[in-house]
mmCIF file of C-alpha atoms in Angstrom:
data_model
loop_
_atom_site.group_PDB
_atom_site.id
_atom_site.type_symbol
_atom_site.label_atom_id
_atom_site.label_comp_id
_atom_site.label_asym_id
_atom_site.label_seq_id
_atom_site.Cartn_x
_atom_site.Cartn_y
_atom_site.Cartn_z
ATOM 1 C CA MET O 1 17.435 -5.757 -38.288
ATOM 2 C CA SER O 2 18.608 -6.328 -41.910
ATOM 3 C CA GLN O 3 16.519 -4.201 -44.219
ATOM 4 C CA TYR O 4 16.580 -3.332 -47.583
ATOM 5 C CA LYS O 5 19.583 -0.883 -48.911
ATOM 6 C CA PHE O 6 20.684 0.161 -51.959
ATOM 7 C CA SER O 7 24.603 0.177 -53.311
ATOM 8 C CA GLU O 8 26.665 3.589 -52.972
ATOM 9 C CA ARG O 9 25.806 3.702 -56.925
ATOM 10 C CA SER O 10 22.034 3.202 -56.727
ATOM 11 C CA GLU O 11 21.819 5.863 -54.070
ATOM 12 C CA ALA O 12 23.590 8.225 -56.281
ATOM 13 C CA PHE O 13 21.216 7.546 -59.122
ATOM 14 C CA CYS O 14 18.474 8.325 -57.095
ATOM 15 C CA GLN O 15 19.670 11.432 -55.646
ATOM 16 C CA ASP O 16 20.490 12.617 -58.945
ATOM 17 C CA LEU O 17 16.975 11.499 -60.244
ATOM 18 C CA PHE O 18 15.588 13.116 -57.122
ATOM 19 C CA GLN O 19 17.355 16.314 -58.101
ATOM 20 C CA ASN O 20 16.004 16.207 -61.550
ATOM 21 C CA MET O 21 12.295 15.555 -60.381
ATOM 22 C CA PHE O 22 12.777 18.860 -58.369
ATOM 23 C CA ASP O 23 14.239 20.951 -60.972
ATOM 24 C CA THR O 24 11.155 20.002 -63.297
ATOM 25 C CA SER O 25 8.628 20.974 -60.613
ATOM 26 C CA ASP O 26 8.962 23.666 -58.058
ATOM 27 C CA ALA O 27 5.942 22.287 -56.333
ATOM 28 C CA ILE O 28 7.323 18.788 -55.301
ATOM 29 C CA TYR O 29 9.192 19.017 -51.884
ATOM 30 C CA GLY O 30 9.420 15.359 -51.077
ATOM 31 C CA ILE O 31 10.552 11.958 -52.837
ATOM 32 C CA LEU O 32 10.547 8.715 -50.973
ATOM 33 C CA ILE O 33 11.507 5.182 -51.840
ATOM 34 C CA SER O 34 10.637 2.705 -49.415
ATOM 35 C CA THR O 35 9.985 -1.080 -49.605
ATOM 36 C CA VAL O 36 6.722 -2.672 -50.125
ATOM 37 C CA ASP O 37 6.534 -3.595 -46.355
ATOM 38 C CA GLY O 38 6.975 -0.263 -45.354
ATOM 39 C CA HIS O 39 10.748 0.635 -44.753
ATOM 40 C CA ASP O 40 12.073 3.736 -45.981
ATOM 41 C CA VAL O 41 15.078 3.188 -48.433
ATOM 42 C CA SER O 42 16.089 6.616 -50.155
ATOM 43 C CA LYS O 43 14.535 10.040 -49.824
ATOM 44 C CA SER O 44 14.729 13.599 -50.203
ATOM 45 C CA PHE O 45 12.736 16.059 -48.382
ATOM 46 C CA SER O 46 13.122 19.593 -48.476
ATOM 47 C CA ARG O 47 10.842 19.916 -45.450
ATOM 48 C CA ASP O 48 11.110 17.813 -42.313
ATOM 49 C CA MET O 49 8.769 14.842 -42.636
ATOM 50 C CA PRO O 50 8.813 11.448 -40.851
ATOM 51 C CA ALA O 51 10.319 9.133 -43.409
ATOM 52 C CA ALA O 52 9.876 6.053 -41.443
ATOM 53 C CA LYS O 53 6.247 7.005 -40.602
ATOM 54 C CA LEU O 54 5.683 7.874 -44.154
ATOM 55 C CA SER O 55 6.977 4.504 -45.568
ATOM 56 C CA ALA O 56 4.990 2.344 -43.329
ATOM 57 C CA MET O 57 1.583 4.286 -44.353
ATOM 58 C CA MET O 58 2.567 4.465 -47.937
ATOM 59 C CA SER O 59 2.937 0.874 -47.800
ATOM 60 C CA ALA O 60 -0.365 0.463 -46.566
ATOM 61 C CA ILE O 61 -2.237 2.657 -48.666
ATOM 62 C CA LEU O 62 -0.642 1.290 -51.942
ATOM 63 C CA ALA O 63 -1.732 -2.172 -50.584
ATOM 64 C CA LEU O 64 -5.331 -0.717 -49.929
ATOM 65 C CA GLY O 65 -5.478 0.851 -53.048
ATOM 66 C CA GLU O 66 -4.367 -2.448 -55.126
ATOM 67 C CA THR O 67 -6.813 -4.645 -52.754
ATOM 68 C CA ILE O 68 -9.822 -2.162 -53.159
ATOM 69 C CA ALA O 69 -9.132 -2.484 -57.071
ATOM 70 C CA VAL O 70 -9.473 -5.900 -56.815
ATOM 71 C CA GLU O 71 -12.814 -6.281 -54.625
ATOM 72 C CA ALA O 72 -14.269 -3.750 -57.457
ATOM 73 C CA GLU O 73 -13.089 -6.224 -59.937
ATOM 74 C CA GLN O 74 -10.763 -3.842 -61.496
ATOM 75 C CA GLN O 75 -6.977 -4.693 -61.834
ATOM 76 C CA GLN O 76 -3.422 -3.252 -61.941
ATOM 77 C CA CYS O 77 -3.664 -0.200 -59.215
ATOM 78 C CA ARG O 78 -1.332 1.896 -60.855
ATOM 79 C CA TYR O 79 -1.316 5.040 -58.469
ATOM 80 C CA VAL O 80 -2.684 6.185 -55.231
ATOM 81 C CA ILE O 81 -3.178 9.826 -54.801
ATOM 82 C CA VAL O 82 -4.188 11.505 -51.773
ATOM 83 C CA GLU O 83 -5.203 15.075 -52.964
ATOM 84 C CA ASN O 84 -5.717 17.394 -49.865
ATOM 85 C CA SER O 85 -5.972 21.017 -49.174
ATOM 86 C CA ASP O 86 -2.119 21.665 -48.956
ATOM 87 C CA GLY O 87 -1.238 19.450 -51.832
ATOM 88 C CA TYR O 88 -0.848 15.946 -53.343
ATOM 89 C CA ILE O 89 0.666 12.990 -52.508
ATOM 90 C CA LEU O 90 1.145 10.501 -55.327
ATOM 91 C CA THR O 91 2.533 6.693 -54.563
ATOM 92 C CA LEU O 92 3.089 4.305 -57.204
ATOM 93 C CA LYS O 93 5.017 0.856 -57.360
ATOM 94 C CA ILE O 94 8.434 0.473 -58.575
ATOM 95 C CA LYS O 95 8.882 -3.389 -59.649
ATOM 96 C CA ASP O 96 7.779 -5.767 -57.040
ATOM 97 C CA LYS O 97 9.450 -4.644 -53.907
ATOM 98 C CA LEU O 98 9.526 -0.922 -53.909
ATOM 99 C CA ILE O 99 7.402 1.984 -53.922
ATOM 100 C CA LEU O 100 8.070 5.974 -54.829
ATOM 101 C CA SER O 101 6.073 8.358 -53.179
ATOM 102 C CA VAL O 102 6.058 12.265 -54.525
ATOM 103 C CA ILE O 103 4.612 14.945 -52.177
ATOM 104 C CA ALA O 104 3.895 17.926 -53.799
ATOM 105 C CA THR O 105 2.085 21.374 -52.822
ATOM 106 C CA THR O 106 -1.012 22.357 -54.415
ATOM 107 C CA GLN O 107 0.887 24.157 -56.728
ATOM 108 C CA ALA O 108 1.412 20.827 -58.658
ATOM 109 C CA ASN O 109 -0.386 20.364 -62.010
ATOM 110 C CA LEU O 110 -1.477 16.737 -61.286
ATOM 111 C CA GLY O 111 -0.966 15.708 -65.078
ATOM 112 C CA MET O 112 2.706 16.740 -64.637
ATOM 113 C CA LEU O 113 3.000 15.300 -61.632
ATOM 114 C CA HIS O 114 1.461 12.174 -62.576
ATOM 115 C CA SER O 115 4.188 12.172 -65.591
ATOM 116 C CA VAL O 116 7.143 13.055 -63.757
ATOM 117 C CA SER O 117 6.421 10.243 -61.339
ATOM 118 C CA ARG O 118 6.115 7.756 -63.978
ATOM 119 C CA ASN O 119 8.957 8.526 -65.729
ATOM 120 C CA ALA O 120 10.932 8.701 -62.413
ATOM 121 C CA ALA O 121 9.662 5.161 -61.698
ATOM 122 C CA GLU O 122 10.664 3.522 -65.174
ATOM 123 C CA LYS O 123 13.855 5.024 -64.614
ATOM 124 C CA LEU O 124 14.392 3.484 -61.419
ATOM 125 C CA ALA O 125 13.119 0.059 -62.184
ATOM 126 C CA ALA O 126 15.480 0.176 -65.017
ATOM 127 C CA GLN O 127 18.333 1.012 -63.190
ATOM 128 C CA LEU O 128 17.709 -1.263 -60.041
ATOM 129 C CA ARG O 129 17.063 -4.036 -61.787
ATOM 130 C CA MET Z 1 -29.779 -9.007 -36.602
ATOM 131 C CA SER Z 2 -26.808 -7.160 -35.005
ATOM 132 C CA GLU Z 3 -23.281 -6.916 -36.307
ATOM 133 C CA ILE Z 4 -20.274 -6.700 -34.570
ATOM 134 C CA LYS Z 5 -16.232 -5.701 -35.270
ATOM 135 C CA LEU Z 6 -13.948 -7.496 -33.546
ATOM 136 C CA ILE Z 7 -10.202 -6.847 -34.106
ATOM 137 C CA ILE Z 8 -7.421 -9.590 -34.419
ATOM 138 C CA THR Z 9 -3.957 -8.593 -33.453
ATOM 139 C CA GLY Z 10 -0.371 -10.050 -32.316
ATOM 140 C CA PRO Z 11 2.949 -10.340 -33.549
ATOM 141 C CA PRO Z 12 3.838 -10.960 -37.248
ATOM 142 C CA GLY Z 13 3.638 -14.646 -38.148
ATOM 143 C CA ALA Z 14 1.222 -15.366 -35.216
ATOM 144 C CA GLY Z 15 -1.586 -16.387 -37.643
ATOM 145 C CA LYS Z 16 -3.843 -13.430 -37.850
ATOM 146 C CA THR Z 17 -4.301 -13.424 -41.762
ATOM 147 C CA THR Z 18 -4.345 -17.603 -41.603
ATOM 148 C CA ALA Z 19 -6.969 -17.343 -38.476
ATOM 149 C CA ILE Z 20 -9.299 -14.781 -40.668
ATOM 150 C CA ALA Z 21 -8.909 -16.942 -43.757
ATOM 151 C CA ALA Z 22 -9.920 -20.039 -41.678
ATOM 152 C CA ILE Z 23 -13.135 -18.598 -40.585
ATOM 153 C CA SER Z 24 -14.592 -16.235 -42.712
ATOM 154 C CA GLU Z 25 -17.741 -17.133 -44.800
ATOM 155 C CA THR Z 26 -16.562 -14.796 -48.101
ATOM 156 C CA ALA Z 27 -13.315 -14.682 -49.417
ATOM 157 C CA PRO Z 28 -11.054 -12.822 -47.079
ATOM 158 C CA VAL Z 29 -9.635 -9.335 -47.877
ATOM 159 C CA LYS Z 30 -5.892 -9.390 -47.397
ATOM 160 C CA THR Z 31 -3.335 -6.684 -47.863
ATOM 161 C CA ASP Z 32 -0.150 -9.173 -47.868
ATOM 162 C CA THR Z 33 3.181 -7.930 -49.607
ATOM 163 C CA HIS Z 34 6.609 -9.158 -49.762
ATOM 164 C CA THR Z 35 8.613 -9.071 -46.603
ATOM 165 C CA THR Z 36 12.143 -7.611 -47.536
ATOM 166 C CA ASP Z 37 13.649 -7.373 -43.937
ATOM 167 C CA ASP Z 38 14.669 -10.401 -41.227
ATOM 168 C CA LEU Z 39 10.869 -11.514 -41.164
ATOM 169 C CA ALA Z 40 11.485 -12.919 -44.671
ATOM 170 C CA ALA Z 41 13.423 -15.750 -43.233
ATOM 171 C CA VAL Z 42 9.945 -16.967 -41.137
ATOM 172 C CA LYS Z 43 7.671 -15.680 -44.301
ATOM 173 C CA GLU Z 44 7.454 -14.618 -47.614
ATOM 174 C CA GLN Z 45 4.606 -12.117 -47.227
ATOM 175 C CA THR Z 46 3.310 -9.871 -44.501
ATOM 176 C CA THR Z 47 0.233 -7.834 -43.865
ATOM 177 C CA VAL Z 48 0.630 -3.870 -44.142
ATOM 178 C CA ALA Z 49 -2.651 -2.812 -44.103
ATOM 179 C CA MET Z 50 -5.532 -5.045 -42.715
ATOM 180 C CA ASP Z 51 -7.157 -8.461 -43.223
ATOM 181 C CA PHE Z 52 -10.967 -8.436 -43.076
ATOM 182 C CA GLY Z 53 -13.737 -11.517 -42.995
ATOM 183 C CA GLU Z 54 -17.216 -11.803 -41.951
ATOM 184 C CA LEU Z 55 -19.059 -14.658 -40.365
ATOM 185 C CA THR Z 56 -22.592 -15.360 -38.827
ATOM 186 C CA LEU Z 57 -22.944 -16.540 -35.505
ATOM 187 C CA ASP Z 58 -25.764 -19.318 -34.713
ATOM 188 C CA ASP Z 59 -28.127 -16.714 -33.287
ATOM 189 C CA GLY Z 60 -27.781 -14.845 -36.492
ATOM 190 C CA GLN Z 61 -25.323 -12.382 -35.596
ATOM 191 C CA LYS Z 62 -22.891 -11.053 -38.160
ATOM 192 C CA VAL Z 63 -19.043 -10.877 -37.355
ATOM 193 C CA PHE Z 64 -16.930 -8.561 -38.983
ATOM 194 C CA LEU Z 65 -13.427 -9.504 -38.169
ATOM 195 C CA TYR Z 66 -10.566 -6.859 -38.994
ATOM 196 C CA GLY Z 67 -6.720 -8.346 -38.709
ATOM 197 C CA THR Z 68 -4.155 -5.777 -38.053
ATOM 198 C CA PRO Z 69 -0.308 -5.519 -39.058
ATOM 199 C CA GLY Z 70 1.768 -6.875 -36.628
ATOM 200 C CA GLN Z 71 4.931 -4.693 -36.829
ATOM 201 C CA ARG Z 72 4.675 -1.611 -34.592
ATOM 202 C CA ARG Z 73 5.818 0.396 -37.418
ATOM 203 C CA PHE Z 74 2.043 -0.276 -38.688
ATOM 204 C CA GLU Z 75 0.694 0.907 -35.364
ATOM 205 C CA PHE Z 76 -1.387 3.963 -37.014
ATOM 206 C CA MET Z 77 -3.456 1.424 -38.750
ATOM 207 C CA TRP Z 78 -3.955 -0.050 -35.205
ATOM 208 C CA LYS Z 79 -5.732 2.953 -34.172
ATOM 209 C CA ILE Z 80 -7.574 3.114 -37.183
ATOM 210 C CA LEU Z 81 -8.800 -0.260 -37.238
ATOM 211 C CA VAL Z 82 -9.903 -0.670 -33.516
ATOM 212 C CA GLU Z 83 -12.795 2.570 -34.281
ATOM 213 C CA GLY Z 84 -16.137 0.991 -33.616
ATOM 214 C CA GLY Z 85 -14.424 -2.237 -32.266
ATOM 215 C CA LEU Z 86 -16.325 -4.212 -29.775
ATOM 216 C CA GLY Z 87 -13.809 -6.504 -29.084
ATOM 217 C CA LEU Z 88 -10.119 -7.490 -29.451
ATOM 218 C CA ILE Z 89 -8.621 -10.925 -29.876
ATOM 219 C CA ILE Z 90 -4.269 -10.996 -29.238
ATOM 220 C CA LEU Z 91 -2.615 -14.106 -30.609
ATOM 221 C CA VAL Z 92 0.656 -14.697 -29.060
ATOM 222 C CA ASP Z 93 3.150 -16.870 -31.163
ATOM 223 C CA CYS Z 94 5.062 -19.108 -28.495
ATOM 224 C CA SER Z 95 7.756 -19.748 -30.801
ATOM 225 C CA ARG Z 96 8.924 -16.401 -30.571
ATOM 226 C CA PRO Z 97 11.765 -15.320 -28.433
ATOM 227 C CA ASP Z 98 9.835 -13.570 -25.564
ATOM 228 C CA PRO Z 99 5.984 -14.358 -25.842
ATOM 229 C CA LEU Z 100 5.148 -12.612 -22.657
ATOM 230 C CA ALA Z 101 6.826 -9.316 -23.603
ATOM 231 C CA ASP Z 102 4.994 -9.586 -27.023
ATOM 232 C CA LEU Z 103 1.555 -10.210 -25.209
ATOM 233 C CA HIS Z 104 2.261 -7.074 -22.814
ATOM 234 C CA MET Z 105 3.401 -5.050 -25.776
ATOM 235 C CA TYR Z 106 0.155 -5.311 -27.256
ATOM 236 C CA LEU Z 107 -1.851 -4.721 -24.312
ATOM 237 C CA ASP Z 108 -0.172 -1.710 -23.540
ATOM 238 C CA ASN Z 109 -0.535 -0.219 -26.962
ATOM 239 C CA PHE Z 110 -4.254 -1.273 -26.987
ATOM 240 C CA ALA Z 111 -4.763 -0.066 -23.767
ATOM 241 C CA ASP Z 112 -7.302 2.570 -24.267
ATOM 242 C CA PHE Z 113 -9.350 0.093 -26.434
ATOM 243 C CA ILE Z 114 -9.157 -2.578 -23.918
ATOM 244 C CA ARG Z 115 -10.707 -0.365 -21.262
ATOM 245 C CA GLN Z 116 -13.707 -0.080 -23.251
ATOM 246 C CA THR Z 117 -14.020 -3.508 -24.361
ATOM 247 C CA SER Z 118 -13.153 -7.203 -23.873
ATOM 248 C CA VAL Z 119 -9.978 -9.185 -24.782
ATOM 249 C CA VAL Z 120 -9.268 -13.004 -25.247
ATOM 250 C CA VAL Z 121 -5.683 -14.121 -25.832
ATOM 251 C CA GLY Z 122 -4.939 -17.086 -28.099
ATOM 252 C CA LEU Z 123 -1.556 -18.884 -27.602
ATOM 253 C CA THR Z 124 -0.424 -20.550 -30.846
ATOM 254 C CA ARG Z 125 2.522 -22.883 -31.663
ATOM 255 C CA THR Z 126 2.406 -24.144 -27.809
ATOM 256 C CA ASP Z 127 4.292 -27.095 -28.731
ATOM 257 C CA HIS Z 128 7.313 -25.069 -29.164
ATOM 258 C CA PRO Z 129 10.274 -26.345 -26.772
ATOM 259 C CA ASP Z 130 10.963 -23.162 -25.225
ATOM 260 C CA ALA Z 131 7.466 -21.802 -24.948
ATOM 261 C CA PRO Z 132 6.127 -20.793 -21.418
ATOM 262 C CA ALA Z 133 3.452 -22.497 -19.814
ATOM 263 C CA VAL Z 134 0.044 -21.060 -19.769
ATOM 264 C CA ALA Z 135 0.281 -20.696 -16.043
ATOM 265 C CA GLU Z 136 3.051 -18.193 -16.650
ATOM 266 C CA PHE Z 137 0.984 -16.219 -19.077
ATOM 267 C CA TYR Z 138 -1.997 -15.957 -16.440
ATOM 268 C CA SER Z 139 0.309 -14.900 -13.884
ATOM 269 C CA SER Z 140 1.820 -12.221 -15.763
ATOM 270 C CA ILE Z 141 -1.416 -11.045 -16.921
ATOM 271 C CA GLU Z 142 -2.429 -10.921 -13.454
ATOM 272 C CA SER Z 143 0.818 -9.231 -12.134
ATOM 273 C CA SER Z 144 -0.296 -6.099 -14.191
ATOM 274 C CA GLY Z 145 -3.544 -6.042 -12.538
ATOM 275 C CA ARG Z 146 -5.835 -7.920 -15.450
ATOM 276 C CA VAL Z 147 -7.740 -11.238 -15.626
ATOM 277 C CA LEU Z 148 -8.080 -12.238 -19.175
ATOM 278 C CA PRO Z 149 -9.252 -15.665 -21.072
ATOM 279 C CA ILE Z 150 -6.331 -17.584 -22.500
ATOM 280 C CA LEU Z 151 -6.734 -20.493 -24.895
ATOM 281 C CA GLU Z 152 -4.441 -22.594 -26.690
ATOM 282 C CA VAL Z 153 -5.512 -22.811 -30.158
ATOM 283 C CA ASP Z 154 -4.029 -24.092 -33.309
ATOM 284 C CA ILE Z 155 -5.107 -21.174 -35.630
ATOM 285 C CA ARG Z 156 -5.165 -22.958 -38.999
ATOM 286 C CA GLU Z 157 -8.340 -24.932 -37.452
ATOM 287 C CA ARG Z 158 -11.452 -23.246 -38.035
ATOM 288 C CA GLU Z 159 -13.276 -24.720 -34.989
ATOM 289 C CA ASP Z 160 -10.062 -23.086 -32.618
ATOM 290 C CA VAL Z 161 -10.720 -19.659 -34.377
ATOM 291 C CA ALA Z 162 -14.564 -20.168 -33.536
ATOM 292 C CA LEU Z 163 -13.649 -20.964 -29.969
ATOM 293 C CA LEU Z 164 -11.717 -17.879 -29.596
ATOM 294 C CA ILE Z 165 -14.757 -15.649 -31.169
ATOM 295 C CA ASN Z 166 -16.991 -17.368 -29.110
ATOM 296 C CA ALA Z 167 -15.014 -16.899 -25.740
ATOM 297 C CA LEU Z 168 -14.828 -13.141 -26.885
ATOM 298 C CA VAL Z 169 -18.524 -12.767 -27.859
ATOM 299 C CA SER Z 170 -19.385 -14.480 -24.120
ATOM 300 C CA THR Z 171 -17.277 -11.947 -22.267
ATOM 301 C CA LEU Z 172 -18.800 -9.166 -24.033
ATOM 302 C CA GLU Z 173 -22.309 -10.381 -23.425
ATOM 303 C CA PHE Z 174 -21.266 -11.323 -19.586
ATOM 304 C CA SER Z 175 -19.928 -7.697 -19.267
ATOM 305 C CA ARG Z 176 -23.012 -6.004 -20.341
#
């Protein structure tokens, strides 16, 4: 099956960016880029997690978030956040076809996590033009 | 007035979203996104979470229709969506390479749900030159120890979708 794939240069850019995000916040332990239709493209996990399954789930939850916003007569869902007893999972779109998901422990400051994720998404959108 | 929840599943491109859009009395809820893999050659968008629509039967019964994503990587959604469901419609696209295998994949994956409820099979694009005959579907299903209603449908037609739903509701009433 042909799937969305980064060039070596883009993959290297992503891995550098992921490292910067890890360096910015100790609480972040997983960063995943996937397609809007649920395929994993690039990742950096410091714990073992199923990237393929998470990618499908992230695409579903972001699509649901966008649809729920529209049904509630709101527009442009920016993030979907899963806050749970062990931490946060923040998911946001990078342009039309990609999704960035950032997974962090409860030690994360949600505002900080927002900021780091949004900045990363903007850099990725510019680089992956 | 009672309400029932029915699930529509089947492979990508079989017409699940189209079926719900064809029959829903309200604007259907869709979670379509761009396709980025081989499927892009067939369709630009695909359902990644669920479709939703609703209709009212002649006896006033309200039907809530939930469409699943077709790809197996979304099987976690299949388990979520069947919760509280009363019946299943499996759409099989007869223009795909192996429609019989497609059917059995969904029968196997929804086996737990099927054991508790009823199923109707809708065959789409049966005019495709390589489409198996309806009899082949019947014998294939019977060989796995099941007997299920099978209907040839044009899923773009409201009447055909209604036929599937009525067949399923009748099967549910008969099995009570």
